[in-house]
Amino acid sequence: MAAAAPTLGPAYGDDMVLQRGQPVVLQGQTSPGIAVSAELGDDTARARADDKGRFTITLPARPASGSPQSLTIADASGSTTYDNLLVGDVFLCSGQSNMELPVTRALDTSNQLRVAADDGIRLLKIAKTTAPVPESDFADRPEWQAATGDTVAEFSAACFYMAKELRRRDKSVPIGLIHSNWGGSAARAWLTPAGVRSLYGEEALALLQTYSRDPFAATQEFVPQWFDWWRKEDGGREPWKNPDTLDWQPIPKFSFWNEWTGTGLDKEPRANVWLRQSFTLTADQATQAGSLSVGAIDDMDLTFVNGNPVGYTFGWGVERTYRIPAEFLRAGENEILIAANNMWDTGGFFGGPDRLFFTPGSSGDAIPLGADWEYSKSAVTSVPPRAPWDANAGIGVMHNAMVAPIGPMRLAGVAWYQGESDVGQPDYDNKLRELFSGWRAQFGSDAKMMVVQLADYGTRTSEPAASGWAQLRQEQIDAVEADANAALVTAIDIGEPSDIHPANKNDLGKRLARAFSGEPLPMPDSASLAGGSVTVTFTGIEGGLVALGGATALGVELCGETQDSCRFVTPQLTGSSMVIPADGKPATRVRHAWADAPIVNLYDGRGMPIPGFELEIAQ
């Protein structure tokens, strides 16, 4: 058979945008060892495929162009041509649900969709999936599309409105947008293997590689952590060894346990619950390895057969099918235990009982597990340890499936809106450092990192208080300040305290465009005590500091060493500085908007908000 013509990776295609001003890096696949050429306009380049048929070709940098161009990749077996390509600025927009939130859920949807069409904005939307090791292809191969009312409707609103503002500023530069997001995802899920190694060590990488080859073996390596956690939380008990020590009741119905009226789970579904069922095998069936399907469990499960752990999965809509070795089975009755944990909203069985069955051997008839399960609600309320391969907080699993296949194409920048899932977790600034490093290793050292500081969300307070959201916002600042080509874009004033998904992505997109364009945005710089007052200086201020809607800036605190020492103060605004009269009490730190959902009225003359921050006071 004739060899197939060479092709580029799955993120390259008709209608795409190539990055201007940087080498055009192309990666693809052909026959092993064969010479490959690329032609784009008057530029040509050649390379040779490696022993697995992979090749990388680099063409010279090109200026922005809205004139459609064609790219041809050829070797001795044939050629492949990609048509209608533009040259401009390409962005990856990534994070969790607030970057994922589509135009249809943002402000002014109908009017915005009516004027959305712009052939100079091209969109690529990556489907959600995870992988324990980097993949070369997407689960569902995406296609580049020009912006229209239909194509942008379910695309990231913050990302699209950034592009729209950039196009308003300069119509000569086309914009390419890559949407790769997952609601509820943790930052660590987007780490490259190098970032995983740096933050979590070689053992975590090795366990992920084991899972890619053999999920059963990886489970056996991981579950000792779960056992240690359970024993500590449950006074040393081990229900998987002796299930009869638990108080078992028939489940009221096969459904989410939120619907089990009178069980307590209908009032508080965030819980650890044991589920039990049995099935019968003949002597012959028990001599063969089989597979156990337990449907989808919301959110997390560790599943046992006859006291032996067989699978550990996080993911509320993920179907579980676990390999069961013959040595775990026996003739007669076999017992299934599921230790299920729910952290949010609905918990337990996701779907119907038809999804639950045991299949003996490689081709045996499935044995239904039915709907008559038993349950035992545990007194343990903490959350189990997360396996490195789980869906939302697995280490690198979203990068591996949703970013790695993009390949080494050059980008102008990355817009990152994530952090809600990491509130209360340590070292967010270090996670961002590794994300920045990983993105630049893949997409080029010139890629600008734009970090959205979390919006205001939660309970309003009238007194200074500790805040996990504020702490994470400060770590976002720390990460940006430690990077020479990063910018903070705060959303602290455009959130909705009662809605974790604020709709005003329109203004957020405009702020992202300002940041990419190099327009300085307000940032805290320093705080010093001298002459009986604390002076706080800022960078990126235009038109001086302004307190909107009142005589003074709200939410400014002086603090000593403890939280109890924090108190609200009344600053004086002078140009790009804020002066706070000393009040005779200990003052080692100054804070602004240090709350989950602060009320912010401190802006510069352009209407750009001052981010939430904490600064040490130089004495």
Coordinates of C-alpha atoms in Angstrom, one line a residue:
M1 CA 0.0 0.0 0.0
A2 CA 1.2 3.5 -0.8
A3 CA 2.2 5.5 2.3
A4 CA -0.2 8.3 3.3
A5 CA 0.7 11.9 2.7
P6 CA 2.2 13.8 5.6
T7 CA -0.1 15.7 8.0
L8 CA 0.3 18.2 10.7
G9 CA -0.8 17.8 14.3
P10 CA -4.5 18.0 15.3
A11 CA -4.4 21.7 16.2
Y12 CA -3.2 22.8 12.7
G13 CA -5.8 23.0 10.0
D14 CA -7.7 25.0 7.4
D15 CA -8.8 28.5 8.6
M16 CA -6.2 28.7 11.4
V17 CA -4.1 31.7 12.4
L18 CA -0.3 31.4 12.5
Q19 CA 1.6 33.5 15.0
R20 CA 3.1 36.7 13.5
G21 CA 6.7 37.8 14.3
Q22 CA 7.9 34.4 15.5
P23 CA 9.2 31.4 13.6
V24 CA 6.3 29.3 12.2
V25 CA 6.8 25.9 14.0
L26 CA 5.0 23.0 12.4
Q27 CA 4.8 19.5 13.8
G28 CA 3.4 16.5 12.1
Q29 CA 3.5 12.8 11.1
T30 CA 4.6 10.8 8.0
S31 CA 6.5 7.7 7.2
P32 CA 9.6 7.0 9.4
G33 CA 12.9 8.5 8.1
I34 CA 11.4 10.3 5.1
A35 CA 12.3 13.8 4.0
V36 CA 9.5 16.4 4.4
S37 CA 9.1 19.9 3.0
A38 CA 6.9 22.8 3.8
E39 CA 5.9 25.7 1.6
L40 CA 4.1 28.9 2.8
G41 CA 4.1 31.7 0.2
D42 CA 7.6 32.2 -0.9
D43 CA 9.1 30.5 2.2
T44 CA 10.2 26.8 2.1
A45 CA 11.9 24.6 4.7
R46 CA 12.8 20.9 5.0
A47 CA 13.2 18.3 7.7
R48 CA 13.5 14.6 8.1
A49 CA 11.0 12.4 10.1
D50 CA 12.4 10.4 13.0
D51 CA 12.1 6.6 13.3
K52 CA 8.5 7.0 14.5
G53 CA 7.5 9.3 11.6
R54 CA 7.4 12.5 13.6
F55 CA 8.8 15.7 12.2
T56 CA 9.2 19.4 13.0
I57 CA 9.7 22.0 10.4
T58 CA 10.3 25.7 11.1
L59 CA 9.5 28.4 8.6
P60 CA 10.7 32.1 8.9
A61 CA 8.7 34.6 10.9
R62 CA 6.0 36.5 9.0
P63 CA 4.2 39.8 9.6
A64 CA 0.5 40.0 10.3
S65 CA -1.7 39.4 7.3
G66 CA -5.4 39.1 6.8
S67 CA -5.0 37.8 3.2
P68 CA -5.7 34.1 3.1
Q69 CA -2.7 31.9 2.4
S70 CA -2.0 28.2 1.8
L71 CA 0.5 25.9 3.5
T72 CA 1.6 22.7 1.8
I73 CA 3.4 19.8 3.5
A74 CA 4.9 17.3 1.1
D75 CA 7.1 14.2 0.9
A76 CA 7.8 11.4 -1.5
S77 CA 4.3 9.9 -0.8
G78 CA 2.3 13.0 -1.5
S79 CA 1.2 16.3 -0.1
T80 CA -1.3 17.9 2.1
T81 CA -2.5 21.5 1.8
Y82 CA -4.0 23.7 4.4
D83 CA -6.0 26.6 3.1
N84 CA -7.4 30.0 4.2
L85 CA -4.7 30.6 6.8
L86 CA -4.2 34.1 8.3
V87 CA -1.2 35.5 10.2
G88 CA -1.7 37.4 13.5
D89 CA -1.8 36.8 17.2
V90 CA -2.7 33.4 18.7
F91 CA -3.9 32.9 22.3
L92 CA -4.5 29.9 24.5
C93 CA -7.4 30.7 26.9
S94 CA -7.5 28.2 29.7
G95 CA -8.6 27.5 33.3
Q96 CA -11.8 26.5 35.0
S97 CA -15.5 27.5 34.7
N98 CA -15.1 31.3 34.6
M99 CA -12.8 31.1 31.5
E100 CA -15.1 28.4 30.1
L101 CA -18.3 30.4 30.6
P102 CA -19.7 31.0 27.1
V103 CA -20.9 34.1 25.4
T104 CA -24.5 32.9 25.9
R105 CA -24.1 33.3 29.6
A106 CA -22.3 36.7 29.6
L107 CA -23.9 40.1 29.5
D108 CA -25.8 41.5 26.5
T109 CA -25.9 38.2 24.7
S110 CA -28.4 38.8 22.0
N111 CA -26.8 42.1 20.9
Q112 CA -23.3 40.7 21.1
L113 CA -24.1 37.6 19.0
R114 CA -25.8 39.8 16.4
V115 CA -22.4 41.7 15.8
A116 CA -20.1 38.7 16.5
A117 CA -19.2 37.9 12.9
D118 CA -15.5 38.6 12.1
D119 CA -13.5 36.5 9.7
G120 CA -10.4 38.0 11.3
I121 CA -11.1 36.0 14.6
R122 CA -10.7 32.3 14.3
L123 CA -11.7 29.8 17.0
L124 CA -10.5 26.4 18.1
K125 CA -12.4 24.7 20.9
I126 CA -10.9 21.6 22.6
A127 CA -13.2 18.9 24.0
K128 CA -12.8 17.9 27.6
T129 CA -10.9 14.7 28.4
T130 CA -8.0 13.7 30.5
A131 CA -4.9 11.4 30.0
P132 CA -2.2 10.2 32.5
V133 CA 0.6 10.9 30.0
P134 CA 0.9 13.4 27.1
E135 CA -1.1 12.6 24.0
S136 CA -0.3 13.5 20.4
D137 CA -4.0 13.7 19.4
F138 CA -7.2 15.0 20.8
A139 CA -10.1 12.7 21.8
D140 CA -12.3 14.7 19.4
R141 CA -10.3 16.4 16.7
P142 CA -11.4 20.1 16.6
E143 CA -11.6 22.4 13.6
W144 CA -10.8 26.0 13.3
Q145 CA -13.8 28.2 12.6
A146 CA -14.3 31.9 11.8
A147 CA -16.2 33.9 14.4
T148 CA -20.0 34.1 13.8
G149 CA -23.0 34.4 16.0
D150 CA -23.2 30.6 16.0
T151 CA -19.6 29.7 16.5
V152 CA -19.0 32.1 19.4
A153 CA -22.2 31.3 21.3
E154 CA -20.6 28.5 23.3
F155 CA -17.1 29.8 23.2
S156 CA -15.3 31.3 26.1
A157 CA -16.8 34.8 26.6
A158 CA -13.7 36.3 28.3
C159 CA -11.5 35.0 25.5
F160 CA -13.8 36.2 22.7
Y161 CA -14.2 39.7 24.2
M162 CA -10.5 40.0 24.5
A163 CA -10.1 39.2 20.8
K164 CA -13.0 41.6 19.9
E165 CA -11.2 44.5 21.8
L166 CA -7.9 43.7 20.2
R167 CA -9.5 43.8 16.8
R168 CA -11.2 47.1 17.6
R169 CA -7.8 48.5 18.4
D170 CA -6.1 47.1 15.3
K171 CA -8.1 45.5 12.5
S172 CA -4.9 44.6 10.6
V173 CA -4.0 41.8 13.0
P174 CA -6.1 38.6 12.9
I175 CA -6.6 36.8 16.1
G176 CA -6.6 33.0 16.8
L177 CA -8.2 31.7 20.0
I178 CA -7.8 28.2 21.5
H179 CA -10.4 27.4 24.1
S180 CA -9.2 24.6 26.5
N181 CA -11.1 24.7 29.8
W182 CA -12.7 22.5 32.4
G183 CA -15.0 23.8 35.1
G184 CA -13.9 22.9 38.6
S185 CA -10.4 21.9 37.5
A186 CA -7.5 22.4 39.8
A187 CA -4.3 24.2 38.7
R188 CA -2.2 21.1 39.0
A189 CA -4.4 19.4 36.3
W190 CA -2.8 21.7 33.7
L191 CA 0.8 21.1 34.6
T192 CA 3.3 19.8 32.1
P193 CA 5.3 16.7 33.0
A194 CA 8.2 19.0 33.9
G195 CA 5.9 20.9 36.2
V196 CA 4.7 17.7 37.8
R197 CA 8.2 16.6 38.4
S198 CA 9.2 19.9 39.9
L199 CA 6.2 20.2 42.4
Y200 CA 5.3 16.6 43.0
G201 CA 8.4 14.5 42.3
E202 CA 9.4 11.7 40.1
E203 CA 7.1 9.2 42.0
A204 CA 4.0 11.1 40.9
L205 CA 5.1 10.9 37.2
A206 CA 5.9 7.2 37.6
L207 CA 2.5 6.5 39.0
L208 CA 0.8 8.3 36.2
Q209 CA 2.9 6.3 33.7
T210 CA 1.9 3.1 35.5
Y211 CA -1.8 4.1 35.3
S212 CA -1.5 4.7 31.5
R213 CA -0.3 1.0 31.1
D214 CA -2.3 -0.7 33.9
P215 CA -4.9 1.2 36.0
F216 CA -5.3 -1.9 38.3
A217 CA -1.5 -1.8 39.2
A218 CA -1.6 1.9 39.8
T219 CA -4.6 1.5 42.1
Q220 CA -2.6 -1.1 44.1
E221 CA 0.2 1.4 44.5
F222 CA -2.0 4.3 45.5
V223 CA -4.5 2.7 47.9
P224 CA -2.2 2.5 50.9
Q225 CA -2.5 6.3 51.1
W226 CA -6.3 5.9 51.2
F227 CA -6.0 3.1 53.9
D228 CA -3.9 5.3 56.1
W229 CA -6.3 8.2 55.7
W230 CA -9.4 6.1 56.5
R231 CA -7.8 4.5 59.6
K232 CA -6.8 7.9 60.9
E233 CA -10.3 9.4 60.3
D234 CA -12.3 6.3 61.6
G235 CA -10.4 5.4 64.7
G236 CA -8.4 2.6 63.2
R237 CA -11.4 0.7 61.7
E238 CA -11.0 -1.2 58.4
P239 CA -14.5 -1.8 57.0
W240 CA -13.2 -3.4 53.8
K241 CA -11.8 -6.3 55.9
N242 CA -15.0 -6.7 57.9
P243 CA -18.0 -5.0 56.3
D244 CA -20.4 -6.4 59.0
T245 CA -19.0 -3.9 61.5
L246 CA -21.0 -1.2 59.7
D247 CA -24.7 -0.5 60.1
W248 CA -26.3 -1.5 56.8
Q249 CA -29.7 -0.4 55.5
P250 CA -31.4 -1.0 52.1
I251 CA -31.0 2.1 49.8
P252 CA -34.4 3.8 49.6
K253 CA -34.2 3.9 45.9
F254 CA -31.6 3.7 43.1
S255 CA -30.8 7.3 42.7
F256 CA -28.6 10.1 43.9
W257 CA -28.6 9.8 47.7
N258 CA -29.9 13.4 47.9
E259 CA -33.3 11.8 47.2
W260 CA -33.1 9.4 50.1
T261 CA -35.6 11.1 52.3
G262 CA -35.1 10.8 56.0
T263 CA -31.5 9.4 55.8
G264 CA -29.8 12.7 56.5
L265 CA -28.1 12.6 53.1
D266 CA -31.1 14.5 51.7
K267 CA -30.2 17.3 54.0
E268 CA -26.4 17.1 53.8
P269 CA -25.2 15.1 50.8
R270 CA -21.5 15.9 51.2
A271 CA -20.5 12.7 52.9
N272 CA -18.7 9.4 52.8
V273 CA -21.1 6.5 52.2
W274 CA -20.4 2.8 51.9
L275 CA -22.4 0.9 49.3
R276 CA -22.7 -3.0 49.2
Q277 CA -23.9 -5.6 46.8
S278 CA -23.2 -9.2 46.0
F279 CA -23.1 -11.5 43.0
T280 CA -22.8 -15.2 42.5
L281 CA -20.3 -17.1 40.4
T282 CA -20.0 -20.7 39.3
A283 CA -16.8 -22.5 40.1
D284 CA -15.8 -22.2 36.4
Q285 CA -16.5 -18.4 36.3
A286 CA -14.5 -17.9 39.5
T287 CA -11.4 -19.2 37.8
Q288 CA -11.4 -16.5 35.2
A289 CA -10.5 -12.8 35.5
G290 CA -13.5 -10.5 34.9
S291 CA -14.5 -6.9 34.7
L292 CA -16.8 -5.0 37.1
S293 CA -18.8 -2.1 35.8
V294 CA -20.3 0.2 38.6
G295 CA -21.6 3.0 36.4
A296 CA -20.7 6.5 37.4
I297 CA -20.3 7.5 41.0
D298 CA -20.6 11.1 42.1
D299 CA -17.9 12.2 43.0
M300 CA -15.3 9.6 44.0
D301 CA -15.1 5.9 44.7
L302 CA -12.7 3.3 45.9
T303 CA -14.2 -0.1 44.9
F304 CA -13.5 -3.4 46.5
V305 CA -14.2 -7.0 45.5
N306 CA -14.1 -9.5 48.4
G307 CA -12.1 -7.0 50.4
N308 CA -9.6 -6.3 47.7
P309 CA -9.3 -2.8 46.2
V310 CA -9.8 -2.9 42.4
G311 CA -10.3 0.7 41.2
Y312 CA -10.2 4.3 42.3
T313 CA -11.8 7.1 40.3
F314 CA -12.8 10.7 40.6
G315 CA -15.4 12.2 38.2
W316 CA -19.1 12.6 38.6
G317 CA -20.0 11.5 35.1
V318 CA -17.2 9.0 34.5
E319 CA -18.2 5.4 33.9
R320 CA -16.2 2.9 36.0
T321 CA -15.1 -0.4 34.7
Y322 CA -12.5 -2.2 36.7
R323 CA -10.4 -5.3 35.9
I324 CA -10.8 -8.1 38.5
P325 CA -8.1 -10.7 38.6
A326 CA -9.2 -14.3 39.2
E327 CA -7.5 -14.5 42.6
F328 CA -9.9 -11.9 43.9
L329 CA -12.9 -14.1 43.0
R330 CA -14.5 -17.2 44.5
A331 CA -17.2 -19.7 43.7
G332 CA -20.5 -18.7 45.2
E333 CA -21.2 -15.3 46.7
N334 CA -18.8 -12.4 46.0
E335 CA -19.1 -9.1 47.7
I336 CA -18.7 -5.6 46.2
L337 CA -18.0 -2.6 48.5
I338 CA -17.9 1.0 47.2
A339 CA -16.5 3.7 49.5
A340 CA -18.2 6.7 47.8
N341 CA -17.4 10.3 48.6
N342 CA -19.4 13.4 47.5
M343 CA -17.9 16.9 47.8
W344 CA -20.5 19.0 46.1
D345 CA -24.2 18.9 45.1
T346 CA -25.4 15.4 44.2
G347 CA -23.8 12.3 45.5
G348 CA -23.9 8.5 44.8
F349 CA -25.3 6.7 41.8
F350 CA -25.2 8.7 38.6
G351 CA -27.5 6.9 36.1
G352 CA -29.5 3.7 36.2
P353 CA -28.8 0.2 37.5
D354 CA -28.5 -1.2 34.0
R355 CA -24.9 0.3 34.0
L356 CA -23.9 -2.0 36.9
F357 CA -22.8 -5.6 36.1
F358 CA -20.0 -8.1 36.4
T359 CA -18.7 -9.8 33.3
P360 CA -16.8 -13.1 33.9
G361 CA -14.0 -14.0 31.5
S362 CA -13.4 -12.2 28.3
S363 CA -16.7 -13.0 26.6
G364 CA -19.0 -14.2 29.4
D365 CA -22.6 -13.0 29.8
A366 CA -22.9 -10.0 32.1
I367 CA -24.3 -10.6 35.5
P368 CA -26.6 -7.7 36.5
L369 CA -26.0 -6.2 39.9
G370 CA -29.5 -4.9 40.2
A371 CA -30.9 -2.0 42.2
D372 CA -31.2 -3.5 45.6
W373 CA -28.0 -2.2 47.2
E374 CA -27.3 -1.5 50.8
Y375 CA -25.7 1.6 52.3
S376 CA -24.0 2.7 55.4
K377 CA -23.4 6.4 56.1
S378 CA -20.0 7.0 57.6
A379 CA -19.2 9.4 60.4
V380 CA -16.1 10.3 58.5
T381 CA -16.7 13.8 56.9
S382 CA -13.3 14.7 55.5
V383 CA -12.3 14.3 51.8
P384 CA -10.2 11.3 50.8
P385 CA -6.8 11.7 49.2
R386 CA -7.0 12.3 45.4
A387 CA -5.2 10.0 43.1
P388 CA -2.9 11.7 40.6
W389 CA -5.0 10.5 37.7
D390 CA -8.4 11.8 38.8
A391 CA -10.4 14.0 36.5
N392 CA -10.6 17.4 38.1
A393 CA -7.5 17.5 40.3
G394 CA -5.3 14.9 38.7
I395 CA -1.7 16.0 38.2
G396 CA -1.2 17.1 34.6
V397 CA -4.1 15.1 33.2
M398 CA -5.7 18.0 31.5
H399 CA -2.5 19.3 30.0
N400 CA -1.7 15.8 28.7
A401 CA -5.0 15.5 26.8
M402 CA -6.1 19.1 26.1
V403 CA -2.9 21.1 25.7
A404 CA -0.1 18.7 24.8
P405 CA -1.7 17.8 21.4
I406 CA -1.6 21.4 20.4
G407 CA 2.1 20.9 19.8
P408 CA 4.9 23.5 19.5
M409 CA 3.0 26.2 17.6
R410 CA 4.0 29.7 18.6
L411 CA 1.6 31.8 20.7
A412 CA 1.3 35.4 21.5
G413 CA 0.1 34.7 25.0
V414 CA -2.0 32.7 27.4
A415 CA -5.1 34.0 29.3
W416 CA -5.5 32.0 32.5
Y417 CA -8.6 32.3 34.7
Q418 CA -8.5 29.6 37.4
G419 CA -8.1 29.5 41.2
E420 CA -11.5 29.0 42.7
S421 CA -10.7 25.2 43.1
D422 CA -7.4 26.0 44.7
V423 CA -8.6 28.3 47.5
G424 CA -7.3 26.9 50.7
Q425 CA -4.5 24.9 49.0
P426 CA -0.9 25.9 49.4
D427 CA 1.7 27.2 46.9
Y428 CA -0.6 28.6 44.2
D429 CA 2.2 31.0 43.2
N430 CA 4.5 28.0 42.7
K431 CA 1.9 26.3 40.5
L432 CA 1.7 29.3 38.3
R433 CA 5.4 29.5 38.1
E434 CA 5.5 26.0 36.7
L435 CA 2.5 26.6 34.4
F436 CA 4.3 29.6 32.9
S437 CA 7.5 27.6 32.4
G438 CA 5.6 24.7 30.8
W439 CA 3.6 26.9 28.5
R440 CA 6.7 28.7 27.3
A441 CA 8.6 25.5 26.8
Q442 CA 5.8 24.3 24.5
F443 CA 4.6 27.6 22.8
G444 CA 7.7 29.8 22.8
S445 CA 9.6 31.9 25.2
D446 CA 7.8 35.1 24.1
A447 CA 4.4 34.0 25.2
K448 CA 2.8 36.6 27.6
M449 CA 1.1 35.2 30.6
M450 CA -2.1 37.0 31.7
V451 CA -3.6 35.9 35.0
V452 CA -7.2 36.9 36.0
Q453 CA -7.3 37.7 39.7
L454 CA -10.4 36.1 41.2
A455 CA -13.7 38.0 41.3
D456 CA -15.5 38.9 44.4
Y457 CA -17.7 36.0 45.6
G458 CA -19.1 34.9 49.0
T459 CA -20.4 36.6 52.1
R460 CA -19.9 40.3 52.6
T461 CA -18.3 41.3 55.9
S462 CA -18.3 44.5 57.9
E463 CA -15.1 43.7 59.9
P464 CA -11.6 42.6 58.8
A465 CA -11.4 38.8 58.5
A466 CA -9.2 36.0 57.3
S467 CA -9.9 35.1 53.6
G468 CA -8.7 32.1 51.6
W469 CA -9.9 33.9 48.4
A470 CA -7.8 37.0 49.3
Q471 CA -4.8 34.8 50.1
L472 CA -5.0 33.2 46.7
R473 CA -5.4 36.6 45.0
Q474 CA -2.2 37.7 46.7
E475 CA -0.4 34.5 45.4
Q476 CA -1.6 35.4 41.9
I477 CA 0.1 38.8 42.3
D478 CA 3.3 37.1 43.7
A479 CA 3.5 34.9 40.6
V480 CA 2.9 37.7 38.2
E481 CA 5.5 40.0 39.9
A482 CA 8.1 37.2 39.8
D483 CA 7.7 36.9 36.0
A484 CA 9.2 39.4 33.5
N485 CA 6.4 38.9 30.9
A486 CA 3.2 38.4 32.9
A487 CA 0.3 40.7 33.8
L488 CA -2.4 40.6 36.4
V489 CA -6.0 41.4 35.3
T490 CA -8.2 41.7 38.3
A491 CA -11.9 40.9 38.3
I492 CA -12.3 41.8 41.9
D493 CA -14.9 44.5 41.2
I494 CA -17.0 42.7 38.5
G495 CA -18.1 39.6 40.4
E496 CA -21.4 38.7 41.9
P497 CA -21.2 37.7 45.6
S498 CA -24.1 35.2 45.2
D499 CA -22.8 33.7 41.9
I500 CA -19.4 32.1 41.5
H501 CA -19.8 32.6 37.8
P502 CA -20.2 36.4 37.2
A503 CA -21.7 37.4 33.9
N504 CA -19.5 40.4 33.2
K505 CA -16.9 38.8 31.0
N506 CA -17.4 41.7 28.6
D507 CA -15.3 44.1 30.7
L508 CA -12.9 41.4 31.7
G509 CA -12.1 40.7 28.0
K510 CA -11.4 44.3 27.5
R511 CA -9.0 44.3 30.5
L512 CA -7.2 41.3 29.1
A513 CA -6.7 43.1 25.8
R514 CA -5.3 46.1 27.7
A515 CA -2.8 43.8 29.5
F516 CA -1.7 42.1 26.3
S517 CA -1.3 45.4 24.5
G518 CA 1.3 46.4 27.1
E519 CA -1.0 49.0 28.8
P520 CA 0.2 49.2 32.5
L521 CA -2.6 48.2 34.9
P522 CA -2.7 49.1 38.6
M523 CA -0.4 47.0 40.9
P524 CA 0.7 47.5 44.5
D525 CA 4.4 48.4 44.7
S526 CA 5.5 49.2 48.2
A527 CA 4.5 50.3 51.7
S528 CA 6.7 52.2 54.1
L529 CA 6.3 53.8 57.6
A530 CA 7.8 57.3 58.0
G531 CA 6.8 60.6 59.6
G532 CA 3.8 59.1 61.4
S533 CA 2.1 57.6 58.4
V534 CA 2.2 54.6 56.1
T535 CA 2.6 55.4 52.4
V536 CA 1.5 52.8 49.9
T537 CA 2.7 53.3 46.3
F538 CA 1.3 51.8 43.1
T539 CA 2.5 51.3 39.6
G540 CA 0.3 51.4 36.5
I541 CA -1.8 54.3 37.7
E542 CA -3.1 56.8 35.1
G543 CA -5.0 59.9 36.2
G544 CA -4.3 59.3 39.9
L545 CA -6.1 57.2 42.5
V546 CA -9.8 57.8 42.8
A547 CA -12.4 56.7 45.4
L548 CA -15.7 56.3 43.5
G549 CA -19.0 56.8 45.2
G550 CA -17.7 58.3 48.5
A551 CA -15.1 60.4 50.3
T552 CA -12.6 57.6 50.9
A553 CA -11.3 54.2 49.7
L554 CA -13.1 51.3 51.2
G555 CA -11.5 48.0 52.5
V556 CA -8.1 49.4 53.4
E557 CA -6.6 47.7 56.6
L558 CA -3.6 48.0 58.8
C559 CA -2.5 44.9 60.5
G560 CA 0.0 43.8 63.1
E561 CA 1.2 40.2 63.3
T562 CA -2.2 38.6 64.0
Q563 CA -5.6 38.6 62.3
D564 CA -7.2 40.2 65.4
S565 CA -4.9 43.2 65.0
C566 CA -6.3 44.1 61.6
R567 CA -8.6 47.2 61.5
F568 CA -10.1 49.4 58.8
V569 CA -8.4 52.7 58.2
T570 CA -9.2 55.9 56.2
P571 CA -6.4 56.6 53.6
Q572 CA -5.7 59.8 51.8
L573 CA -5.2 59.5 48.1
T574 CA -2.5 61.6 46.4
G575 CA -1.6 60.8 42.8
S576 CA -0.4 57.2 42.7
S577 CA 0.1 56.9 46.4
M578 CA -2.2 56.2 49.4
V579 CA -1.2 57.7 52.7
I580 CA -2.6 56.2 56.0
P581 CA -2.1 58.1 59.2
A582 CA -0.5 55.9 61.9
D583 CA -3.0 55.2 64.7
G584 CA -0.5 54.1 67.4
K585 CA -1.3 50.4 67.0
P586 CA 1.1 47.8 65.6
A587 CA 1.3 48.0 61.8
T588 CA 3.4 45.5 59.9
R589 CA 1.1 44.9 56.9
V590 CA -1.4 46.9 54.8
R591 CA -4.2 45.3 53.0
H592 CA -6.8 46.3 50.4
A593 CA -10.0 44.3 49.5
W594 CA -8.9 41.5 51.8
A595 CA -12.1 39.5 51.8
D596 CA -13.9 36.8 49.8
A597 CA -16.3 39.4 48.4
P598 CA -15.0 42.9 49.1
I599 CA -16.8 46.1 48.1
V600 CA -14.2 47.8 45.9
N601 CA -14.3 51.6 45.1
L602 CA -10.6 52.3 44.6
Y603 CA -9.7 52.9 40.9
D604 CA -7.4 55.0 38.8
G605 CA -8.5 57.8 36.5
R606 CA -9.2 55.3 33.7
G607 CA -11.6 53.3 35.8
M608 CA -9.1 50.5 36.3
P609 CA -9.6 48.9 39.7
I610 CA -6.9 48.4 42.3
P611 CA -6.5 44.7 42.9
G612 CA -6.8 43.1 46.3
F613 CA -3.4 42.8 48.0
E614 CA -1.3 42.6 51.1
L615 CA 2.0 44.4 51.5
E616 CA 4.7 44.2 54.2
I617 CA 5.4 47.6 55.6
A618 CA 9.0 48.6 55.5
Q619 CA 9.9 50.3 58.8

